[in-house]
Structure formats: C-alpha cells, structure tokens
C-alpha cells in the first residue's frame, strides 16, 4: 500500500529589515485610519459646526438625513439663506471615498501577510487607499468651500451675511488636520513598501501563498472586527456617565458633572429603592435560569436515547425552531391563547354551565417570574441542547460497548459515561451564566411588560432601556451599564477562580 506523501509546508516568508519596517509601519497606520472611522473627533465630514459632534465618519458616509439633522432649518425650500443639498451630498460622497480607501488599505494589509508576490499586490492596495482618502478629504474641503462661497456671494448687507455665517457656524474643523496627517502617513508608508518590494529581484514563478497561521488569522478577522465594533467600541460611550447629557447632545465642559451620576445611585433614596427592586427581579430570574440549566442536558440525553432517527430529527427540529422566532411573535401567540378573549377563556366559557368570569392571565402579576421562565425555556430549550447533542456524539462509542459487555444497562451508561462526558461543557456554560447573571436580555421582558406586572418583570437591561430611551436619562443609564459590566467581569473571574480551585480547570 502506497504511503501518502507528507503535506508540503510553506517556508517562512523572508523579509529584509527595511521591508519589515515598512510593512509594520503601514499596517499600524492602517489600524489608526480604521479607528478614525468610528471616532467622531476624526470625522472630516463635519464641515459645519451645526453638524452633530457625535457623528462618525461611518455615519457621514451612509446616512444623509443624520448628517443634515441640525441643518434642516437652513435647507428648507424657499429659504433665502437655504443651503444646497448637492453640496452636502458632495461631502457625503467624500466620506464614502475615505471609507472605501480605508477598506482597500485594510485588504492590502491582510494581503501583505503572504509571500513576495502577495506583498507586491498588497503594497498597491494601501497606495490606492491613500489616494482615495486624500481625494475624499479634498472633496469634503471643496464642499465646504462651495457652501462658504454660496453664502458669501449673496447680495446682502455684510452684517446680514456675517450673522448668517455665525448661525451656520461654517468652518473647516481643526481636527481635520489629523485626518490629513493620517492620510499622508498612510500614503507614505504604502509608497515606501512599494519601493522596498520592487527593488528586489522579481520571481515570476512565485505563487500567491500565505502561511497557515496567517490564513487562520484572516479567517478569524471578521469575528474580531465585529467583536470590536459591537463589544469594545461602545465603551467609548461610557464618557456620557460623566456628563448631564441627553441623547444627541454634544459633550462640552458646561455639562460635565464628574461622578455626580455615580453618587446619585447611593444618595437618592427613591432611586436606590428602584435599583434594589430591579436587582431583585434580575437575580431571581437569573437564579431560576441557572437552577434549570440542567434541562438542556436532560433533553439532549433523551434525544440521544431515541432509536427512531426520523422521530429524533423531527423533535429536534420542532424544538429548535422557536429560538428563531422573535419575542414579538411569541407574545402574539401568548396573547391569542392567554388573553381575556383568548383560546383558554373561550373554551372555558363554552364548557362552563354556570356564569364564567374571564381572566386575563397576561395582565396578572401572579407568578410573573415562573411565567417568564417557562416562556424562555420553551423558546430556548431545543437550541441550548444542540451543544450537548454534539458533545454526546463526540463521546467514544467504545466506552458504551465496554460498559454493555460488563452488564451495564442504558441508565448506567447514561449515569457513568454520558453525563461525565458532558460535565466539562456544562461547567463552561455555567461559568458563562454566572458571569452574565445581571444580563437577562431585554426583548422578552419588554414585550410581556404591562402596568400590572411592572414591579416584577423589570430586569436590569429593561430598566436601562426605559431609563435611557424612554425617559431620556442617558447619563444615568450609562452609569448603570458601566456598573453592570464591571460586576459581570468580576463575577466571571471569580467563578473561573472557584472552578480552577475546585476542578483544576478554567476557561480563562
């Protein structure tokens, strides 16, 4: 029998000192430009102080209505001082060009992780991205100049024009110089990389190849970017906790309050009592969830023990589908069954011979916590069991065969083989549940809440939503969000430490 040839391993990519320095220089600059997209101080699309100071480059390139929210009074048709929408769209186009340049530069940085041929290709992409960024900055500058010239060219007394300019606060912001600087550095770094790459002897036989570790990194990169955008970038919004700000307000020194919003959690008796009530609901709901966290394991074991494959797949499919239904649809189902004119009351009224009093089960505060637990279990049981079904499939079947030879019945196989095989997975999920004990989600409790059960159903996430969005107390809701995140991290490391001390295993 012929032996399989060993897999050819790609040789490490050779680089000269100047080449390596140029590569890392433009990768670092590309990272800086990428961060610029998400931070308002580096938004070159803010060509007027009337544009929101909280606007990022990403929003300026994708949402015309958001850019012109505070300029609406100056863009009204028939207004003698009306701005031209075409100039604002020109600014938006410039932002889109900058965004495209950042994307090109990012692709080039990824491609530059390959061999010589890929590095040459990757060198041109940041160069093209730098040109796009500089062009986009020029387009934004031109849009500002068009608006400025349009206003100054009006046949009006100088005092009127000056007053109108003050109202519009047209200006090329000083922080745009940083954007120019980053664009220039990006172009210089890309040009340096091109020079370093092209002076070497070109190998026509080079194939576009990349080391395995870099391929895995690029495959993981989208997940890394999404985690950054949705998990770490929002930390930038924590600065609202130190201001007395409403949604859309610019954070200035005039509304800076320091730690006053933090101290209010303790010094305000009414607010403290509400926090205690919300924490009670949150901890009870999370505690019930942890206490019933064994249900997915039991369900997975029952599924695995079903010998009729078609029935097993049907049950697994039917119990998994509810996870993909929105809570709005789930509430619609609950309303049609448990409302005063729902299915249960209608059937009871038909079967009742005496007078029947209809009951609105959803409007009652009785058993709110148990109701929420049952609805959550119904919706997520099948989905939560998937990981344990996969764990059961990964257990060595020889263990079961050996146990049966020794006389073990089905129950003994489950108790001594299946459950011990699932315990490591269960412990990891349990640690994550303990770390997220203050995070129950919001959608379920939002759709099921009403004036009758509000004191029992309002968990921390829903309270933060009602406080920040409903009552426009953005700063206070940010404080609560910060404390929740800090406590969650402490709980995660605490639970991980206990697991390491007791079981000798940890997930961090």
XYZ file of C-alpha atoms in Angstrom:
508
model
C 0.000 0.000 0.000
C 1.477 3.306 -1.090
C 2.153 5.820 1.674
C 0.652 9.265 1.442
C 3.164 11.970 0.658
C 3.688 14.382 3.536
C 1.956 17.698 3.126
C 4.291 20.362 1.835
C 4.732 23.116 4.365
C 5.129 26.664 3.179
C 8.530 28.045 4.028
C 8.630 31.066 6.333
C 8.316 34.340 4.471
C 11.692 36.024 4.146
C 11.889 39.773 4.659
C 14.653 42.309 4.776
C 14.938 44.772 7.623
C 13.691 47.822 5.670
C 10.891 45.769 4.133
C 9.721 44.503 7.508
C 9.817 48.040 8.948
C 7.815 49.414 6.022
C 5.250 46.628 6.335
C 4.632 47.206 10.017
C 4.623 50.971 9.550
C 1.760 50.965 7.084
C -0.120 48.220 8.999
C -0.060 50.384 12.133
C -1.175 53.430 10.167
C -3.970 51.428 8.544
C -5.138 50.447 12.032
C -5.155 54.117 13.058
C -7.175 55.063 9.984
C -9.599 52.218 10.722
C -10.133 53.569 14.252
C -10.698 57.030 12.781
C -13.836 55.716 11.074
C -15.559 55.100 14.422
C -14.478 58.117 16.482
C -16.299 61.455 15.959
C -13.264 63.720 16.615
C -11.665 62.396 13.409
C -14.669 62.868 11.138
C -13.636 65.127 8.216
C -17.264 65.116 7.013
C -18.254 67.559 9.745
C -17.820 70.619 7.543
C -20.088 72.718 9.740
C -20.335 73.068 13.499
C -24.104 72.669 13.074
C -23.490 69.016 12.204
C -23.674 66.830 15.297
C -20.353 66.489 17.082
C -21.199 62.849 17.842
C -21.279 61.904 14.164
C -18.688 59.383 12.964
C -17.186 59.042 9.514
C -19.109 55.802 9.009
C -22.439 57.565 9.588
C -21.425 60.564 7.482
C -20.781 58.228 4.552
C -24.042 56.294 4.838
C -26.839 58.498 6.240
C -27.680 61.830 4.585
C -30.599 62.531 6.931
C -28.405 62.118 10.021
C -25.756 64.469 8.647
C -28.318 67.213 7.949
C -30.457 66.792 11.098
C -29.363 70.097 12.634
C -29.161 71.831 9.262
C -32.819 71.307 8.437
C -33.733 74.932 9.114
C -31.091 76.090 6.656
C -32.012 73.623 3.900
C -35.728 74.460 3.704
C -37.028 75.110 0.224
C -37.770 78.796 -0.336
C -35.498 79.925 2.462
C -33.457 82.887 1.273
C -30.441 81.507 3.073
C -31.082 77.866 2.126
C -28.099 75.543 1.774
C -27.799 73.466 -1.350
C -28.393 69.775 -0.715
C -25.986 68.969 -3.551
C -23.090 70.380 -1.533
C -23.987 68.258 1.469
C -24.244 65.198 -0.762
C -20.823 66.067 -2.139
C -19.482 65.983 1.415
C -21.173 62.622 1.938
C -19.552 61.320 -1.251
C -16.175 62.436 0.067
C -16.765 60.478 3.276
C -17.724 57.420 1.212
C -14.450 57.742 -0.724
C -12.499 57.876 2.538
C -14.357 54.816 3.797
C -13.578 52.929 0.574
C -9.926 53.920 0.925
C -9.815 52.512 4.452
C -11.324 49.237 3.208
C -8.761 48.998 0.385
C -5.927 49.708 2.799
C -7.216 47.037 5.177
C -7.367 44.463 2.384
C -3.836 45.386 1.394
C -2.627 44.921 4.968
C -4.130 41.410 5.020
C -2.668 40.514 1.608
C 0.777 41.732 2.704
C 0.947 38.799 5.137
C 1.685 36.490 2.187
C 4.819 35.783 0.183
C 6.721 38.187 -2.076
C 4.100 38.134 -4.814
C 1.259 38.827 -2.400
C 3.255 41.555 -0.683
C 3.724 43.343 -4.001
C -0.016 43.156 -4.622
C -0.748 44.267 -1.097
C 1.539 47.277 -1.437
C -0.537 48.807 -4.216
C -3.843 48.495 -2.381
C -2.840 50.784 0.547
C -1.410 53.189 -2.006
C -4.746 53.261 -3.850
C -6.499 53.572 -0.492
C -4.299 56.519 0.449
C -5.146 58.242 -2.825
C -8.870 57.664 -2.180
C -8.567 59.026 1.361
C -6.756 62.155 0.197
C -9.277 62.592 -2.629
C -12.158 62.224 -0.189
C -10.639 64.863 2.074
C -10.296 67.181 -0.906
C -13.946 66.587 -1.864
C -15.024 67.468 1.685
C -12.909 70.598 1.566
C -14.436 71.542 -1.775
C -17.955 71.037 -0.393
C -17.206 73.403 2.457
C -15.777 75.993 0.071
C -18.857 75.729 -2.157
C -21.194 76.395 0.768
C -18.992 79.191 2.085
C -18.805 80.844 -1.350
C -22.558 80.431 -1.839
C -23.335 82.269 1.401
C -20.719 84.984 0.944
C -21.838 85.546 -2.650
C -25.332 86.602 -1.617
C -26.336 90.129 -2.468
C -26.936 91.084 1.156
C -25.512 93.618 3.584
C -22.279 92.465 5.130
C -23.838 92.425 8.605
C -26.567 90.029 7.426
C -24.064 87.705 5.793
C -21.890 87.691 8.909
C -24.924 86.930 11.067
C -25.911 84.080 8.788
C -22.388 82.673 8.808
C -22.447 82.731 12.595
C -25.762 80.872 12.578
C -24.417 78.206 10.253
C -21.058 78.185 12.042
C -19.430 77.114 8.803
C -15.863 76.125 9.428
C -13.242 73.576 8.461
C -12.671 71.920 11.846
C -9.172 71.925 13.269
C -9.256 68.192 13.944
C -9.383 67.536 10.182
C -5.654 68.233 10.150
C -5.234 64.918 11.953
C -7.176 63.227 9.165
C -4.889 64.818 6.591
C -1.876 63.692 8.603
C -3.078 60.101 8.820
C -3.900 60.032 5.108
C -0.438 61.389 4.287
C 1.328 58.890 6.537
C -0.712 56.071 5.024
C 0.281 57.080 1.511
C 3.936 57.497 2.500
C 4.015 54.100 4.208
C 2.432 52.408 1.190
C 4.840 54.159 -1.174
C 7.795 53.070 0.962
C 6.538 49.495 0.878
C 6.264 49.627 -2.907
C 9.831 50.918 -3.212
C 11.183 48.221 -0.921
C 9.279 45.454 -2.705
C 10.128 46.430 -6.263
C 13.893 46.902 -5.896
C 14.315 43.197 -5.171
C 14.606 40.622 -7.948
C 11.140 39.607 -9.059
C 10.393 35.871 -9.143
C 7.965 35.118 -11.928
C 7.389 31.594 -10.597
C 6.188 32.788 -7.195
C 2.668 31.654 -6.396
C 0.411 33.746 -4.244
C 0.770 31.800 -0.997
C 0.371 32.528 2.687
C 1.462 30.728 5.827
C -1.217 28.704 7.594
C -1.187 30.883 10.705
C -1.925 33.995 8.646
C -4.732 32.243 6.782
C -6.335 31.343 10.108
C -5.868 34.904 11.323
C -7.616 36.349 8.257
C -10.453 33.842 8.667
C -10.840 34.983 12.277
C -10.510 38.689 11.413
C -14.239 39.316 10.608
C -15.213 37.914 14.019
C -12.525 40.060 15.631
C -13.784 43.199 13.868
C -17.409 42.502 14.780
C -16.402 41.934 18.396
C -14.521 45.222 18.389
C -17.377 47.192 16.825
C -20.205 45.767 18.933
C -18.452 44.832 22.198
C -15.452 47.109 22.720
C -16.183 50.239 20.699
C -19.327 51.034 22.756
C -17.015 51.512 25.754
C -16.218 54.879 24.137
C -19.789 55.843 25.050
C -19.038 55.435 28.753
C -17.941 59.062 28.742
C -21.643 60.022 28.897
C -21.651 58.850 32.521
C -19.628 61.925 33.482
C -21.949 64.460 31.807
C -25.505 65.613 32.316
C -26.343 64.850 28.698
C -29.427 63.983 26.710
C -29.494 61.904 23.533
C -27.789 63.799 20.707
C -26.152 66.407 22.958
C -22.537 67.335 22.400
C -20.326 66.673 25.402
C -18.937 70.027 26.496
C -17.374 71.344 29.677
C -20.606 73.132 30.574
C -22.469 69.870 31.221
C -19.580 67.984 32.849
C -20.677 66.696 36.287
C -17.872 64.293 37.195
C -19.013 61.462 39.479
C -22.349 63.046 40.430
C -24.282 60.457 38.420
C -22.484 57.678 40.291
C -23.140 59.161 43.715
C -26.845 59.539 42.891
C -27.171 55.733 42.979
C -26.494 55.901 46.724
C -27.620 59.360 47.801
C -31.077 59.348 46.190
C -33.348 57.080 48.343
C -36.040 56.726 45.672
C -33.541 55.830 43.004
C -31.731 53.385 45.314
C -35.021 51.636 46.167
C -35.799 51.252 42.466
C -32.352 49.796 41.797
C -32.829 47.283 44.624
C -36.182 46.228 43.167
C -34.725 45.824 39.693
C -31.751 43.849 41.024
C -34.149 41.571 42.914
C -36.016 40.765 39.706
C -32.785 40.294 37.786
C -31.164 37.967 40.304
C -34.311 35.890 40.752
C -34.769 35.424 37.011
C -31.090 34.606 36.539
C -31.141 32.275 39.531
C -34.120 30.390 38.123
C -32.287 30.116 34.807
C -29.173 28.710 36.487
C -31.254 26.333 38.617
C -32.859 24.907 35.459
C -29.691 24.953 33.347
C -29.598 21.152 33.515
C -32.746 20.860 31.386
C -30.881 21.109 28.014
C -28.612 18.249 29.140
C -31.600 16.089 30.067
C -33.320 16.917 26.792
C -30.164 16.131 24.780
C -29.786 12.782 26.540
C -33.428 11.900 25.858
C -32.950 12.767 22.194
C -29.783 10.661 22.006
C -31.587 7.693 23.509
C -34.333 7.763 20.855
C -33.570 4.971 18.419
C -36.044 6.042 15.718
C -33.965 8.535 13.718
C -36.831 10.261 11.883
C -38.703 10.910 15.112
C -35.495 12.187 16.750
C -34.817 14.667 13.944
C -38.444 15.817 13.886
C -38.465 16.529 17.618
C -35.101 18.310 17.465
C -36.254 20.475 14.546
C -39.577 21.401 16.164
C -37.896 22.330 19.460
C -35.174 24.373 17.749
C -37.442 26.493 15.526
C -38.865 28.623 18.424
C -35.377 30.037 19.038
C -35.575 31.807 15.668
C -38.950 33.405 16.382
C -38.867 36.972 17.640
C -40.309 37.686 21.063
C -42.944 39.846 19.397
C -44.291 36.779 17.603
C -44.069 34.733 20.799
C -46.100 37.383 22.593
C -48.648 37.333 19.779
C -49.049 33.572 20.321
C -49.324 34.086 24.085
C -51.918 36.815 23.573
C -54.070 34.609 21.366
C -54.022 31.834 23.987
C -53.983 33.529 27.403
C -55.692 36.907 26.863
C -59.180 37.600 28.206
C -60.646 36.800 24.785
C -58.053 34.117 24.042
C -58.324 30.417 23.399
C -58.359 29.256 27.042
C -61.062 31.675 28.136
C -63.187 30.935 25.070
C -63.000 27.169 25.662
C -63.742 27.611 29.372
C -66.778 29.783 28.592
C -68.099 27.153 26.175
C -67.612 24.269 28.620
C -68.873 26.179 31.649
C -72.535 25.705 32.524
C -72.640 28.498 35.096
C -71.559 32.103 34.743
C -67.941 32.354 33.679
C -65.602 35.220 34.608
C -62.874 35.725 32.055
C -59.310 36.100 33.329
C -56.502 37.924 31.543
C -53.550 35.768 32.519
C -51.026 38.068 30.856
C -52.230 41.125 32.766
C -51.843 39.416 36.114
C -48.763 39.894 38.279
C -49.165 36.450 39.865
C -46.335 34.076 39.052
C -44.586 36.543 36.727
C -41.143 35.045 37.323
C -42.340 31.483 36.675
C -44.194 32.583 33.539
C -41.073 34.242 32.136
C -39.011 31.154 32.983
C -41.458 28.854 31.199
C -41.624 31.031 28.092
C -37.832 31.293 27.975
C -37.450 27.537 28.437
C -39.952 26.782 25.688
C -38.182 29.124 23.294
C -34.579 28.166 24.009
C -34.560 24.558 25.194
C -34.024 22.930 21.788
C -31.361 25.431 20.757
C -29.479 25.136 24.067
C -29.464 21.343 23.747
C -27.595 21.401 20.422
C -24.180 21.814 22.044
C -24.871 18.836 24.337
C -26.138 16.725 21.430
C -22.822 17.437 19.721
C -20.996 16.563 22.933
C -22.771 13.213 23.149
C -21.853 12.473 19.530
C -18.191 13.134 20.421
C -18.065 10.560 23.245
C -16.094 7.451 22.305
C -18.596 4.700 21.431
C -16.160 2.058 22.650
C -16.917 3.185 26.184
C -20.563 2.242 25.729
C -19.659 -1.092 24.149
C -17.307 -1.948 27.004
C -19.953 -0.964 29.558
C -22.574 -3.176 27.907
C -20.146 -6.097 27.888
C -19.742 -5.604 31.635
C -23.532 -5.741 32.041
C -24.389 -2.046 32.298
C -27.928 -1.152 31.272
C -28.976 2.027 29.453
C -29.409 4.040 32.665
C -25.959 3.054 33.940
C -24.391 4.050 30.622
C -26.033 7.457 30.884
C -25.012 7.932 34.526
C -21.404 6.761 34.249
C -20.483 7.718 30.652
C -22.806 10.300 29.060
C -23.207 12.681 31.994
C -19.474 12.701 32.956
C -18.675 13.322 29.288
C -20.943 16.395 29.246
C -19.882 17.856 32.589
C -16.890 19.859 31.178
C -19.133 21.500 28.576
C -21.807 22.170 31.196
C -19.275 23.792 33.539
C -18.140 26.184 30.819
C -21.757 27.153 30.092
C -22.411 27.504 33.824
C -19.441 29.834 34.241
C -20.734 31.993 31.401
C -24.188 32.040 33.000
C -22.744 33.148 36.346
C -20.741 35.900 34.623
C -23.903 37.085 32.862
C -26.136 36.868 35.912
C -27.030 40.559 35.543
C -27.781 40.221 31.830
C -31.181 38.682 31.232
C -31.749 40.330 27.885
C -34.484 42.839 27.257
C -36.786 41.758 24.432
C -38.748 39.104 26.336
C -39.476 41.336 29.315
C -40.207 44.359 27.134
C -42.992 42.682 25.148
C -44.551 40.967 28.208
C -44.410 44.020 30.485
C -47.560 45.928 31.393
C -48.727 48.213 34.230
C -49.810 45.196 36.310
C -46.540 43.219 36.356
C -44.071 46.102 36.036
C -42.741 45.712 39.594
C -41.837 42.069 38.959
C -40.824 41.896 35.302
C -38.487 44.894 35.021
C -34.964 43.436 34.988
C -31.773 45.455 34.775
C -31.472 45.507 30.971
C -35.084 46.615 30.574
C -34.627 49.251 33.272
C -31.568 50.687 31.490
C -33.567 50.788 28.246
C -36.562 52.522 29.869
C -34.312 54.951 31.686
C -32.124 55.873 28.711
C -34.541 55.667 25.774
C -37.903 56.057 27.484
C -37.009 58.801 29.983
C -34.035 60.263 28.076
C -31.788 59.940 31.145
C -28.858 58.810 29.056
C -26.140 59.621 31.577
C -27.735 57.714 34.461
C -28.466 54.674 32.288
C -24.827 54.716 31.163
C -23.699 54.636 34.799
C -25.835 51.568 35.453
C -24.490 49.922 32.293
C -20.907 50.553 33.421
C -21.510 49.072 36.860
C -23.220 46.057 35.320
C -20.248 45.407 33.019
C -17.734 45.769 35.857
C -19.698 43.387 38.100
C -20.011 40.879 35.241
C -16.237 40.859 34.723
C -15.656 40.394 38.469
C -18.152 37.522 38.571
C -16.521 35.887 35.545
C -13.061 35.902 37.079
C -14.464 34.883 40.467
C -16.364 31.903 39.043
C -13.340 30.978 36.960
C -11.132 31.070 40.071
C -13.539 28.843 42.006
C -13.666 26.387 39.091
C -9.875 26.302 38.934
C -9.589 25.708 42.680
C -12.290 23.032 42.853
C -11.963 21.247 39.500
C -8.461 22.260 38.433
C -9.842 23.646 35.151
C -10.515 27.166 33.952
C -11.750 28.873 30.796
C -9.587 31.985 31.056
